[in-house]
Amino acid sequence: MKLAVNIDHIATLRNARLAEEPDPVTAAHLAELAGASGIVCHLREDRRHIKDRDLQLLRETIKTKLDLEMAMTHEMKEIAIKTKPDLVTLVPEKREELTTEGGLDVMGFQQELRGFISDLKEAGIPTSLFIEPTTQAITVSAELGADFVELHTGKYSLLTKETEIEAELERLQNAAHIAKTFNLRVVAGHGLNYQNTPAIKSIKEIEEVSIGHALIARAALFGMEKAVKDMLKLLN
Ligand code: PXP
């Protein structure tokens, strides 16, 4: 199974000090060199983490696949068409949320989504829809012309009871299977970490997972020892 790395939180850390470091573009290059199959960044309306400059540099330098996560707004469509990422993942976006909270309401916004997907397609950009793993959401996504669906694993990642985890895995498995029957490509993401990701491997239809928070958190902690030793070397 392939891994797409979301580098938003590197930008969050940089922006916390209004500084230049750590640079999400450098993080993306290191992730690529380590074997990531793609880089994901979410350009939010409020630019709270990834900024336009980051997207531009990522587009110029990413060699694997650049997946631009964005909301379905006129501004974002213009940016996508100008920047030409390898994939656009459409997500719902609320200003107050800490992270993307739910799947897209594909049923409620069919007309808008159809036009949006078609405009991106015309510009040569495939679209992925971030949706709940339900038959209805998948059927509508296929009908709207999406190329990919990203199955939302947020609910799965929050469960603690074994029986509930099994049931949610089955729901994801069924959703992935149905998506394949519609010739949709299937990826998954949100809330995946070192504990709950291995079970996702059993769903063969899912070709890639998209992971951010858990990876960046581990990178920060595993890098601590070297960072301290490097500074001590300078001091002594
Ligand atoms: N996929 C989508 C569509 C997302 O919005 C996010 C969060 O930005 C992720 C995957 C990654 O989620 P996490 O940071 O919890 O790994």
CSV table of C-alpha atoms and ligand atoms in Angstrom, one decimal:
chain,number,residue,atom,x,y,z
A,1,MET,CA,0.0,0.0,0.0
A,2,LYS,CA,1.3,3.5,-0.9
A,3,LEU,CA,1.7,6.4,1.5
A,4,ALA,CA,0.9,10.0,0.7
A,5,VAL,CA,2.4,12.4,3.3
A,6,ASN,CA,0.5,15.5,4.4
A,7,ILE,CA,2.9,18.2,5.4
A,8,ASP,CA,0.4,20.8,6.7
A,9,HIS,CA,1.6,20.5,10.3
A,10,ILE,CA,5.2,21.4,9.4
A,11,ALA,CA,3.7,24.7,8.1
A,12,THR,CA,1.7,25.0,11.3
A,13,LEU,CA,4.9,24.8,13.3
A,14,ARG,CA,6.7,27.4,11.1
A,15,ASN,CA,3.7,29.8,11.3
A,16,ALA,CA,3.5,29.5,15.1
A,17,ARG,CA,6.7,31.7,15.2
A,18,LEU,CA,6.1,33.6,12.0
A,19,ALA,CA,9.4,32.2,11.0
A,20,GLU,CA,10.9,30.5,7.9
A,21,GLU,CA,11.7,27.2,9.6
A,22,PRO,CA,10.7,24.4,9.4
A,23,ASP,CA,9.9,24.7,5.7
A,24,PRO,CA,7.1,22.4,4.5
A,25,VAL,CA,8.7,22.3,1.1
A,26,THR,CA,11.9,20.8,2.6
A,27,ALA,CA,9.8,18.3,4.6
A,28,ALA,CA,8.1,17.3,1.4
A,29,HIS,CA,11.4,16.6,-0.3
A,30,LEU,CA,12.6,14.5,2.6
A,31,ALA,CA,9.3,12.6,2.6
A,32,GLU,CA,9.7,11.9,-1.1
A,33,LEU,CA,13.3,10.7,-0.6
A,34,ALA,CA,12.1,8.4,2.1
A,35,GLY,CA,9.7,6.7,-0.3
A,36,ALA,CA,6.4,8.6,0.0
A,37,SER,CA,4.3,8.2,-3.2
A,38,GLY,CA,2.9,11.6,-3.0
A,39,ILE,CA,2.7,14.9,-1.0
A,40,VAL,CA,-0.5,16.3,0.2
A,41,CYS,CA,-1.1,19.9,1.3
A,42,HIS,CA,-4.3,21.7,2.2
A,43,LEU,CA,-4.5,25.3,1.1
A,44,ARG,CA,-7.2,26.7,3.4
A,45,GLU,CA,-9.1,29.8,2.9
A,46,ASP,CA,-7.5,31.4,6.0
A,47,ARG,CA,-4.0,30.1,5.0
A,48,ARG,CA,-3.5,28.9,8.6
A,49,HIS,CA,-0.8,26.5,7.6
A,50,ILE,CA,0.1,26.1,3.9
A,51,LYS,CA,0.6,29.4,2.1
A,52,ASP,CA,0.5,30.2,-1.6
A,53,ARG,CA,4.3,30.4,-1.7
A,54,ASP,CA,4.5,26.8,-0.4
A,55,LEU,CA,2.0,25.5,-3.0
A,56,GLN,CA,4.0,27.2,-5.8
A,57,LEU,CA,7.3,25.8,-4.7
A,58,LEU,CA,5.8,22.3,-4.1
A,59,ARG,CA,4.4,22.4,-7.6
A,60,GLU,CA,7.8,23.3,-9.0
A,61,THR,CA,9.7,20.7,-7.1
A,62,ILE,CA,7.6,17.7,-6.2
A,63,LYS,CA,8.5,14.7,-8.4
A,64,THR,CA,6.0,12.1,-7.2
A,65,LYS,CA,2.5,13.4,-7.0
A,66,LEU,CA,1.2,16.7,-5.6
A,67,ASP,CA,-2.3,16.4,-4.1
A,68,LEU,CA,-3.9,19.7,-3.4
A,69,GLU,CA,-6.6,19.5,-0.8
A,70,MET,CA,-9.0,22.4,-1.0
A,71,ALA,CA,-12.6,23.6,-0.5
A,72,MET,CA,-15.0,24.0,-3.4
A,73,THR,CA,-14.6,27.7,-3.8
A,74,HIS,CA,-14.1,29.9,-6.8
A,75,GLU,CA,-10.8,31.2,-5.4
A,76,MET,CA,-9.4,27.7,-5.0
A,77,LYS,CA,-10.5,26.5,-8.4
A,78,GLU,CA,-8.6,29.4,-10.0
A,79,ILE,CA,-5.5,28.6,-7.9
A,80,ALA,CA,-5.8,24.9,-8.9
A,81,ILE,CA,-6.2,25.6,-12.6
A,82,LYS,CA,-3.2,27.9,-12.5
A,83,THR,CA,-1.0,25.7,-10.4
A,84,LYS,CA,-2.0,22.3,-11.9
A,85,PRO,CA,-1.5,19.8,-9.1
A,86,ASP,CA,-1.5,16.2,-10.1
A,87,LEU,CA,-4.7,15.7,-8.1
A,88,VAL,CA,-7.3,17.9,-6.3
A,89,THR,CA,-9.0,16.5,-3.3
A,90,LEU,CA,-12.1,18.3,-2.5
A,91,VAL,CA,-12.9,18.6,1.2
A,92,PRO,CA,-15.5,20.4,3.3
A,93,GLU,CA,-14.0,23.4,5.1
A,94,LYS,CA,-15.2,25.2,8.2
A,95,ARG,CA,-13.3,28.2,9.5
A,96,GLU,CA,-13.6,27.2,13.2
A,97,GLU,CA,-12.6,23.5,12.8
A,98,LEU,CA,-9.2,22.3,13.9
A,99,THR,CA,-9.0,19.8,11.0
A,100,THR,CA,-11.4,18.6,8.3
A,101,GLU,CA,-14.3,17.2,10.3
A,102,GLY,CA,-16.5,15.2,8.0
A,103,GLY,CA,-16.9,14.0,4.5
A,104,LEU,CA,-18.2,16.1,1.7
A,105,ASP,CA,-21.9,16.5,1.4
A,106,VAL,CA,-21.9,15.1,-2.2
A,107,MET,CA,-25.7,14.6,-2.1
A,108,GLY,CA,-26.4,18.2,-1.1
A,109,PHE,CA,-24.0,19.9,-3.6
A,110,GLN,CA,-24.4,17.7,-6.7
A,111,GLN,CA,-24.8,20.5,-9.2
A,112,GLU,CA,-21.9,22.6,-7.9
A,113,LEU,CA,-19.6,19.5,-7.7
A,114,ARG,CA,-20.5,18.4,-11.2
A,115,GLY,CA,-19.4,21.8,-12.6
A,116,PHE,CA,-16.3,22.0,-10.4
A,117,ILE,CA,-15.1,18.5,-11.4
A,118,SER,CA,-15.8,19.2,-15.0
A,119,ASP,CA,-13.8,22.5,-15.0
A,120,LEU,CA,-10.8,20.7,-13.3
A,121,LYS,CA,-11.0,17.9,-15.8
A,122,GLU,CA,-11.0,20.4,-18.6
A,123,ALA,CA,-7.7,21.8,-17.1
A,124,GLY,CA,-6.3,18.2,-17.1
A,125,ILE,CA,-6.6,17.8,-13.3
A,126,PRO,CA,-8.2,14.7,-11.8
A,127,THR,CA,-10.5,15.0,-8.8
A,128,SER,CA,-10.8,13.0,-5.6
A,129,LEU,CA,-13.8,13.5,-3.3
A,130,PHE,CA,-13.3,13.1,0.5
A,131,ILE,CA,-16.4,11.2,1.5
A,132,GLU,CA,-17.9,9.1,4.2
A,133,PRO,CA,-17.7,5.4,3.3
A,134,THR,CA,-21.4,5.0,2.3
A,135,THR,CA,-22.9,3.4,-0.8
A,136,GLN,CA,-24.9,6.6,-1.5
A,137,ALA,CA,-21.8,8.9,-1.3
A,138,ILE,CA,-19.9,6.6,-3.6
A,139,THR,CA,-22.7,6.2,-6.1
A,140,VAL,CA,-23.1,10.0,-6.3
A,141,SER,CA,-19.3,10.6,-6.6
A,142,ALA,CA,-19.1,8.2,-9.5
A,143,GLU,CA,-22.1,9.8,-11.2
A,144,LEU,CA,-20.5,13.3,-10.7
A,145,GLY,CA,-17.4,12.3,-12.7
A,146,ALA,CA,-14.9,12.0,-9.8
A,147,ASP,CA,-11.7,10.0,-10.6
A,148,PHE,CA,-11.0,9.0,-7.0
A,149,VAL,CA,-12.8,8.8,-3.7
A,150,GLU,CA,-10.9,9.2,-0.4
A,151,LEU,CA,-12.7,7.3,2.2
A,152,HIS,CA,-12.9,9.1,5.5
A,153,THR,CA,-11.3,7.1,8.3
A,154,GLY,CA,-12.0,9.6,11.0
A,155,LYS,CA,-14.8,7.6,12.6
A,156,TYR,CA,-12.7,4.4,12.4
A,157,SER,CA,-9.7,6.2,14.0
A,158,LEU,CA,-11.8,7.2,17.0
A,159,LEU,CA,-13.3,3.8,17.9
A,160,THR,CA,-11.9,1.9,20.8
A,161,LYS,CA,-14.2,-1.2,21.1
A,162,GLU,CA,-13.0,-4.2,19.1
A,163,THR,CA,-16.5,-5.0,17.8
A,164,GLU,CA,-17.1,-1.4,16.6
A,165,ILE,CA,-13.7,-1.3,15.0
A,166,GLU,CA,-14.4,-4.5,13.1
A,167,ALA,CA,-17.8,-3.2,12.0
A,168,GLU,CA,-16.3,0.1,10.7
A,169,LEU,CA,-13.5,-1.8,8.9
A,170,GLU,CA,-16.3,-3.8,7.2
A,171,ARG,CA,-18.0,-0.6,6.2
A,172,LEU,CA,-14.8,0.7,4.7
A,173,GLN,CA,-14.2,-2.6,2.9
A,174,ASN,CA,-17.7,-2.6,1.4
A,175,ALA,CA,-17.4,1.1,0.4
A,176,ALA,CA,-14.0,0.4,-1.3
A,177,HIS,CA,-15.5,-2.6,-3.1
A,178,ILE,CA,-18.5,-0.6,-4.4
A,179,ALA,CA,-16.2,2.2,-5.5
A,180,LYS,CA,-14.1,-0.2,-7.6
A,181,THR,CA,-17.3,-1.5,-9.3
A,182,PHE,CA,-17.8,2.1,-10.5
A,183,ASN,CA,-14.1,2.2,-11.7
A,184,LEU,CA,-13.2,4.8,-9.1
A,185,ARG,CA,-9.7,4.7,-7.6
A,186,VAL,CA,-9.8,4.4,-3.9
A,187,VAL,CA,-7.6,6.0,-1.2
A,188,ALA,CA,-8.3,6.6,2.5
A,189,GLY,CA,-7.3,8.9,5.3
A,190,HIS,CA,-7.8,11.0,8.4
A,191,GLY,CA,-6.8,10.1,11.9
A,192,LEU,CA,-4.6,7.2,10.8
A,193,ASN,CA,-1.7,6.4,13.0
A,194,TYR,CA,0.9,3.7,13.9
A,195,GLN,CA,-1.7,1.7,15.8
A,196,ASN,CA,-4.7,1.8,13.5
A,197,THR,CA,-3.2,1.8,10.0
A,198,PRO,CA,-2.0,-1.8,9.7
A,199,ALA,CA,-5.6,-3.1,9.7
A,200,ILE,CA,-6.4,-0.9,6.7
A,201,LYS,CA,-3.9,-3.0,4.6
A,202,SER,CA,-6.5,-5.8,4.6
A,203,ILE,CA,-8.7,-3.7,2.3
A,204,LYS,CA,-7.0,-4.4,-1.1
A,205,GLU,CA,-9.0,-1.9,-3.0
A,206,ILE,CA,-7.4,1.0,-1.1
A,207,GLU,CA,-4.3,1.8,-3.0
A,208,GLU,CA,-2.9,4.6,-0.8
A,209,VAL,CA,-3.4,6.1,2.6
A,210,SER,CA,-3.0,9.8,3.3
A,211,ILE,CA,-1.4,10.6,6.7
A,212,GLY,CA,-0.3,13.8,8.3
A,213,HIS,CA,-0.6,14.3,12.0
A,214,ALA,CA,0.8,11.0,13.2
A,215,LEU,CA,3.7,11.1,10.9
A,216,ILE,CA,4.7,14.7,11.8
A,217,ALA,CA,4.3,14.0,15.5
A,218,ARG,CA,6.6,11.0,15.2
A,219,ALA,CA,9.1,12.9,13.1
A,220,ALA,CA,9.3,15.6,15.8
A,221,LEU,CA,9.9,13.1,18.7
A,222,PHE,CA,12.3,10.9,16.9
A,223,GLY,CA,14.3,13.9,15.7
A,224,MET,CA,14.6,15.2,19.3
A,225,GLU,CA,17.7,13.2,20.3
A,226,LYS,CA,19.7,14.2,17.2
A,227,ALA,CA,18.6,17.8,17.5
A,228,VAL,CA,19.8,18.0,21.1
A,229,LYS,CA,23.1,16.2,20.4
A,230,ASP,CA,23.8,18.5,17.4
A,231,MET,CA,23.3,21.6,19.6
A,232,LEU,CA,25.4,20.1,22.4
A,233,LYS,CA,28.2,19.5,19.9
A,234,LEU,CA,28.1,23.2,18.9
A,235,LEU,CA,28.2,24.2,22.6
A,236,ASN,CA,31.0,21.9,23.7
B,1,PXP,N1,-7.1,13.2,4.2
B,1,PXP,C1,-7.8,14.4,4.2
B,1,PXP,C2,-8.9,14.6,3.2
B,1,PXP,C3,-7.6,15.4,5.3
B,1,PXP,O1,-8.3,16.5,5.3
B,1,PXP,C4,-6.6,15.1,6.2
B,1,PXP,C5,-6.2,16.1,7.2
B,1,PXP,O2,-5.7,17.3,6.6
B,1,PXP,C6,-5.8,13.9,6.1
B,1,PXP,C7,-6.2,13.0,5.1
B,1,PXP,C8,-4.7,13.6,7.1
B,1,PXP,O3,-5.3,13.4,8.3
B,1,PXP,P1,-4.3,13.2,9.6
B,1,PXP,O4,-3.6,14.5,9.7
B,1,PXP,O5,-5.3,13.0,10.7
B,1,PXP,O6,-3.4,12.1,9.3
